Amino acid sequence: MTKGYWVSVYPAISDPETLTAYNKLAGPAVQAGGGRVLSRGGRVVAHEAGITQKVVLIEFDSFEQAVAAYESEAYQKALVALPDGVERDFRIIESID
């Protein structure tokens, strides 16, 4: 079974403090869905067209579990709290093994 990953890149965050409400809801929703945070905005070295802003990587035991966690009621409630001043590029990807 292949793992699933959430990859979030934040090209623009106008006010980092506004993420607090989202984070308070998203963290428990991700955990309840079986997700494990592997990286949350640590050091970044960007190359080519990359950006150095915040990157979040979350691992799930399967791709299907990652999709289900995103579609869960708890995570959908967290998305409502995601502030307008946050630009986010979000992907669910499947591992190769």
Short mmCIF file of N, CA and C in Angstrom, two decimals:
data_model
loop_
_atom_site.label_atom_id
_atom_site.label_comp_id
_atom_site.label_asym_id
_atom_site.label_seq_id
_atom_site.Cartn_x
_atom_site.Cartn_y
_atom_site.Cartn_z
N MET A 1 0.85 -1.18 0.00
CA MET A 1 0.00 0.00 0.00
C MET A 1 0.90 1.25 0.00
N THR A 2 0.61 2.17 -0.88
CA THR A 2 1.40 3.38 -0.96
C THR A 2 0.93 4.42 0.04
N LYS A 3 1.86 5.19 0.55
CA LYS A 3 1.53 6.25 1.50
C LYS A 3 0.97 7.44 0.76
N GLY A 4 0.30 8.29 1.49
CA GLY A 4 -0.21 9.54 0.95
C GLY A 4 0.39 10.69 1.73
N TYR A 5 0.55 11.81 1.05
CA TYR A 5 1.15 12.99 1.67
C TYR A 5 0.34 14.23 1.33
N TRP A 6 0.20 15.08 2.33
CA TRP A 6 -0.31 16.43 2.08
C TRP A 6 0.91 17.32 1.98
N VAL A 7 0.97 18.11 0.93
CA VAL A 7 2.05 19.07 0.76
C VAL A 7 1.41 20.45 0.63
N SER A 8 1.72 21.31 1.56
CA SER A 8 1.19 22.67 1.54
C SER A 8 2.35 23.65 1.45
N VAL A 9 2.27 24.55 0.48
CA VAL A 9 3.26 25.62 0.35
C VAL A 9 2.50 26.93 0.47
N TYR A 10 3.06 27.83 1.22
CA TYR A 10 2.40 29.11 1.49
C TYR A 10 3.17 30.24 0.84
N PRO A 11 2.85 30.60 -0.42
CA PRO A 11 3.56 31.69 -1.09
C PRO A 11 3.37 33.05 -0.42
N ALA A 12 2.24 33.24 0.23
CA ALA A 12 1.99 34.53 0.88
C ALA A 12 1.14 34.35 2.13
N ILE A 13 1.63 34.92 3.21
CA ILE A 13 0.88 34.96 4.47
C ILE A 13 0.96 36.41 4.93
N SER A 14 -0.14 37.13 4.79
CA SER A 14 -0.12 38.55 5.13
C SER A 14 -0.05 38.79 6.64
N ASP A 15 -0.62 37.88 7.42
CA ASP A 15 -0.60 38.01 8.87
C ASP A 15 -0.51 36.62 9.49
N PRO A 16 0.69 36.18 9.87
CA PRO A 16 0.87 34.82 10.40
C PRO A 16 -0.02 34.52 11.61
N GLU A 17 -0.36 35.53 12.38
CA GLU A 17 -1.18 35.31 13.57
C GLU A 17 -2.60 34.85 13.21
N THR A 18 -3.05 35.15 12.01
CA THR A 18 -4.41 34.78 11.63
C THR A 18 -4.56 33.28 11.36
N LEU A 19 -3.45 32.58 11.28
CA LEU A 19 -3.50 31.13 11.07
C LEU A 19 -3.85 30.36 12.34
N THR A 20 -3.87 31.01 13.46
CA THR A 20 -4.09 30.36 14.74
C THR A 20 -5.40 29.57 14.79
N ALA A 21 -6.49 30.17 14.38
CA ALA A 21 -7.80 29.48 14.43
C ALA A 21 -7.78 28.25 13.53
N TYR A 22 -7.22 28.39 12.34
CA TYR A 22 -7.11 27.24 11.43
C TYR A 22 -6.27 26.14 12.05
N ASN A 23 -5.11 26.49 12.58
CA ASN A 23 -4.21 25.49 13.16
C ASN A 23 -4.84 24.74 14.33
N LYS A 24 -5.61 25.45 15.14
CA LYS A 24 -6.27 24.81 16.28
C LYS A 24 -7.28 23.75 15.84
N LEU A 25 -7.91 23.96 14.69
CA LEU A 25 -8.87 22.99 14.17
C LEU A 25 -8.21 21.94 13.28
N ALA A 26 -7.23 22.36 12.50
CA ALA A 26 -6.60 21.46 11.54
C ALA A 26 -5.75 20.39 12.23
N GLY A 27 -5.03 20.77 13.26
CA GLY A 27 -4.15 19.81 13.95
C GLY A 27 -4.89 18.57 14.43
N PRO A 28 -5.94 18.73 15.24
CA PRO A 28 -6.70 17.56 15.68
C PRO A 28 -7.38 16.81 14.53
N ALA A 29 -7.83 17.53 13.50
CA ALA A 29 -8.47 16.87 12.35
C ALA A 29 -7.47 15.99 11.61
N VAL A 30 -6.25 16.48 11.45
CA VAL A 30 -5.21 15.71 10.77
C VAL A 30 -4.86 14.47 11.60
N GLN A 31 -4.69 14.66 12.90
CA GLN A 31 -4.38 13.53 13.79
C GLN A 31 -5.49 12.49 13.76
N ALA A 32 -6.73 12.94 13.84
CA ALA A 32 -7.87 12.02 13.81
C ALA A 32 -7.92 11.24 12.51
N GLY A 33 -7.44 11.86 11.42
CA GLY A 33 -7.41 11.20 10.13
C GLY A 33 -6.20 10.32 9.91
N GLY A 34 -5.35 10.21 10.93
CA GLY A 34 -4.17 9.36 10.83
C GLY A 34 -2.92 10.04 10.30
N GLY A 35 -2.95 11.36 10.19
CA GLY A 35 -1.80 12.09 9.65
C GLY A 35 -0.72 12.34 10.69
N ARG A 36 0.51 12.36 10.19
CA ARG A 36 1.69 12.67 11.01
C ARG A 36 2.45 13.82 10.37
N VAL A 37 2.63 14.89 11.11
CA VAL A 37 3.34 16.06 10.58
C VAL A 37 4.83 15.73 10.53
N LEU A 38 5.40 15.80 9.33
CA LEU A 38 6.83 15.53 9.14
C LEU A 38 7.64 16.82 9.12
N SER A 39 7.04 17.89 8.64
CA SER A 39 7.72 19.17 8.59
C SER A 39 6.66 20.27 8.65
N ARG A 40 7.00 21.34 9.38
CA ARG A 40 6.04 22.43 9.51
C ARG A 40 6.78 23.77 9.53
N GLY A 41 7.22 24.18 8.36
CA GLY A 41 7.77 25.52 8.25
C GLY A 41 9.18 25.68 8.77
N GLY A 42 9.97 24.63 8.77
CA GLY A 42 11.36 24.75 9.19
C GLY A 42 12.20 25.42 8.12
N ARG A 43 13.48 25.16 8.17
CA ARG A 43 14.40 25.78 7.21
C ARG A 43 14.12 25.28 5.79
N VAL A 44 14.24 26.18 4.84
CA VAL A 44 14.00 25.87 3.43
C VAL A 44 15.13 26.46 2.60
N VAL A 45 15.66 25.69 1.68
CA VAL A 45 16.57 26.20 0.66
C VAL A 45 15.85 25.99 -0.66
N ALA A 46 15.54 27.07 -1.35
CA ALA A 46 14.77 27.00 -2.59
C ALA A 46 15.70 27.13 -3.79
N HIS A 47 15.39 26.36 -4.84
CA HIS A 47 16.13 26.41 -6.09
C HIS A 47 15.16 26.59 -7.24
N GLU A 48 15.69 26.97 -8.39
CA GLU A 48 14.89 27.22 -9.58
C GLU A 48 13.73 28.18 -9.26
N ALA A 49 12.51 27.76 -9.49
CA ALA A 49 11.36 28.64 -9.25
C ALA A 49 10.79 28.47 -7.84
N GLY A 50 11.53 27.81 -6.97
CA GLY A 50 11.04 27.56 -5.62
C GLY A 50 10.91 28.82 -4.79
N ILE A 51 10.17 28.71 -3.73
CA ILE A 51 9.99 29.82 -2.80
C ILE A 51 10.45 29.37 -1.42
N THR A 52 10.81 30.31 -0.61
CA THR A 52 11.34 29.97 0.72
C THR A 52 10.31 30.11 1.83
N GLN A 53 9.08 30.39 1.46
CA GLN A 53 8.06 30.53 2.49
C GLN A 53 7.72 29.18 3.11
N LYS A 54 6.83 29.21 4.05
CA LYS A 54 6.43 28.05 4.84
C LYS A 54 6.00 26.86 3.97
N VAL A 55 6.51 25.67 4.33
CA VAL A 55 6.13 24.42 3.69
C VAL A 55 5.73 23.44 4.79
N VAL A 56 4.59 22.75 4.58
CA VAL A 56 4.12 21.74 5.55
C VAL A 56 4.00 20.41 4.82
N LEU A 57 4.54 19.35 5.44
CA LEU A 57 4.48 18.00 4.87
C LEU A 57 3.86 17.07 5.91
N ILE A 58 2.77 16.40 5.53
CA ILE A 58 2.06 15.49 6.43
C ILE A 58 1.95 14.14 5.76
N GLU A 59 2.27 13.07 6.50
CA GLU A 59 2.26 11.71 5.97
C GLU A 59 1.05 10.93 6.49
N PHE A 60 0.46 10.13 5.61
CA PHE A 60 -0.64 9.23 5.96
C PHE A 60 -0.24 7.82 5.53
N ASP A 61 -0.82 6.82 6.15
CA ASP A 61 -0.49 5.42 5.84
C ASP A 61 -0.87 5.04 4.41
N SER A 62 -1.84 5.74 3.83
CA SER A 62 -2.23 5.45 2.45
C SER A 62 -2.71 6.73 1.78
N PHE A 63 -2.70 6.70 0.45
CA PHE A 63 -3.22 7.82 -0.33
C PHE A 63 -4.70 8.03 -0.03
N GLU A 64 -5.44 6.93 0.04
CA GLU A 64 -6.87 7.00 0.33
C GLU A 64 -7.15 7.64 1.69
N GLN A 65 -6.31 7.31 2.66
CA GLN A 65 -6.47 7.90 4.00
C GLN A 65 -6.22 9.42 3.94
N ALA A 66 -5.24 9.82 3.14
CA ALA A 66 -4.94 11.25 3.00
C ALA A 66 -6.12 11.99 2.38
N VAL A 67 -6.73 11.41 1.35
CA VAL A 67 -7.89 12.03 0.70
C VAL A 67 -9.07 12.07 1.67
N ALA A 68 -9.30 10.98 2.38
CA ALA A 68 -10.41 10.92 3.33
C ALA A 68 -10.24 11.95 4.45
N ALA A 69 -9.02 12.14 4.92
CA ALA A 69 -8.78 13.12 5.98
C ALA A 69 -9.10 14.53 5.49
N TYR A 70 -8.72 14.83 4.25
CA TYR A 70 -9.03 16.14 3.68
C TYR A 70 -10.54 16.34 3.57
N GLU A 71 -11.23 15.30 3.16
CA GLU A 71 -12.68 15.39 2.95
C GLU A 71 -13.49 15.26 4.24
N SER A 72 -12.82 14.98 5.35
CA SER A 72 -13.53 14.78 6.62
C SER A 72 -14.23 16.06 7.06
N GLU A 73 -15.29 15.88 7.82
CA GLU A 73 -16.05 17.01 8.34
C GLU A 73 -15.17 17.90 9.21
N ALA A 74 -14.32 17.28 10.03
CA ALA A 74 -13.46 18.06 10.93
C ALA A 74 -12.48 18.94 10.15
N TYR A 75 -11.88 18.40 9.08
CA TYR A 75 -10.93 19.21 8.33
C TYR A 75 -11.65 20.27 7.50
N GLN A 76 -12.82 19.96 7.00
CA GLN A 76 -13.58 20.96 6.25
C GLN A 76 -13.94 22.16 7.14
N LYS A 77 -14.19 21.89 8.42
CA LYS A 77 -14.43 22.99 9.36
C LYS A 77 -13.17 23.83 9.55
N ALA A 78 -12.02 23.18 9.56
CA ALA A 78 -10.76 23.91 9.67
C ALA A 78 -10.54 24.80 8.46
N LEU A 79 -10.87 24.30 7.28
CA LEU A 79 -10.69 25.09 6.06
C LEU A 79 -11.50 26.38 6.08
N VAL A 80 -12.68 26.32 6.70
CA VAL A 80 -13.50 27.52 6.81
C VAL A 80 -12.77 28.60 7.61
N ALA A 81 -11.95 28.18 8.56
CA ALA A 81 -11.21 29.12 9.41
C ALA A 81 -9.93 29.63 8.76
N LEU A 82 -9.55 29.05 7.61
CA LEU A 82 -8.33 29.49 6.93
C LEU A 82 -8.53 30.94 6.47
N PRO A 83 -7.70 31.84 6.94
CA PRO A 83 -7.93 33.26 6.67
C PRO A 83 -7.76 33.62 5.19
N ASP A 84 -8.47 34.68 4.80
CA ASP A 84 -8.38 35.19 3.43
C ASP A 84 -6.98 35.68 3.09
N GLY A 85 -6.23 36.13 4.07
CA GLY A 85 -4.90 36.67 3.83
C GLY A 85 -3.82 35.62 3.66
N VAL A 86 -4.23 34.37 3.46
CA VAL A 86 -3.25 33.29 3.30
C VAL A 86 -3.40 32.71 1.90
N GLU A 87 -2.30 32.73 1.14
CA GLU A 87 -2.27 32.07 -0.16
C GLU A 87 -1.59 30.73 0.04
N ARG A 88 -2.26 29.65 -0.35
CA ARG A 88 -1.73 28.31 -0.11
C ARG A 88 -1.84 27.46 -1.36
N ASP A 89 -0.78 26.74 -1.65
CA ASP A 89 -0.77 25.76 -2.74
C ASP A 89 -0.77 24.40 -2.06
N PHE A 90 -1.86 23.64 -2.21
CA PHE A 90 -2.07 22.39 -1.48
C PHE A 90 -2.17 21.22 -2.44
N ARG A 91 -1.49 20.12 -2.14
CA ARG A 91 -1.55 18.91 -2.96
C ARG A 91 -1.66 17.69 -2.06
N ILE A 92 -2.37 16.67 -2.56
CA ILE A 92 -2.33 15.33 -1.96
C ILE A 92 -1.61 14.48 -2.97
N ILE A 93 -0.51 13.86 -2.55
CA ILE A 93 0.29 13.08 -3.49
C ILE A 93 0.47 11.65 -2.97
N GLU A 94 0.74 10.74 -3.88
CA GLU A 94 0.93 9.32 -3.57
C GLU A 94 2.42 8.99 -3.66
N SER A 95 2.90 8.19 -2.70
CA SER A 95 4.30 7.77 -2.75
C SER A 95 4.49 6.73 -3.86
N ILE A 96 5.72 6.46 -4.19
CA ILE A 96 5.99 5.52 -5.28
C ILE A 96 6.12 4.08 -4.80
N ASP A 97 6.21 3.88 -3.50
CA ASP A 97 6.25 2.49 -3.01
C ASP A 97 5.33 2.28 -1.83
#
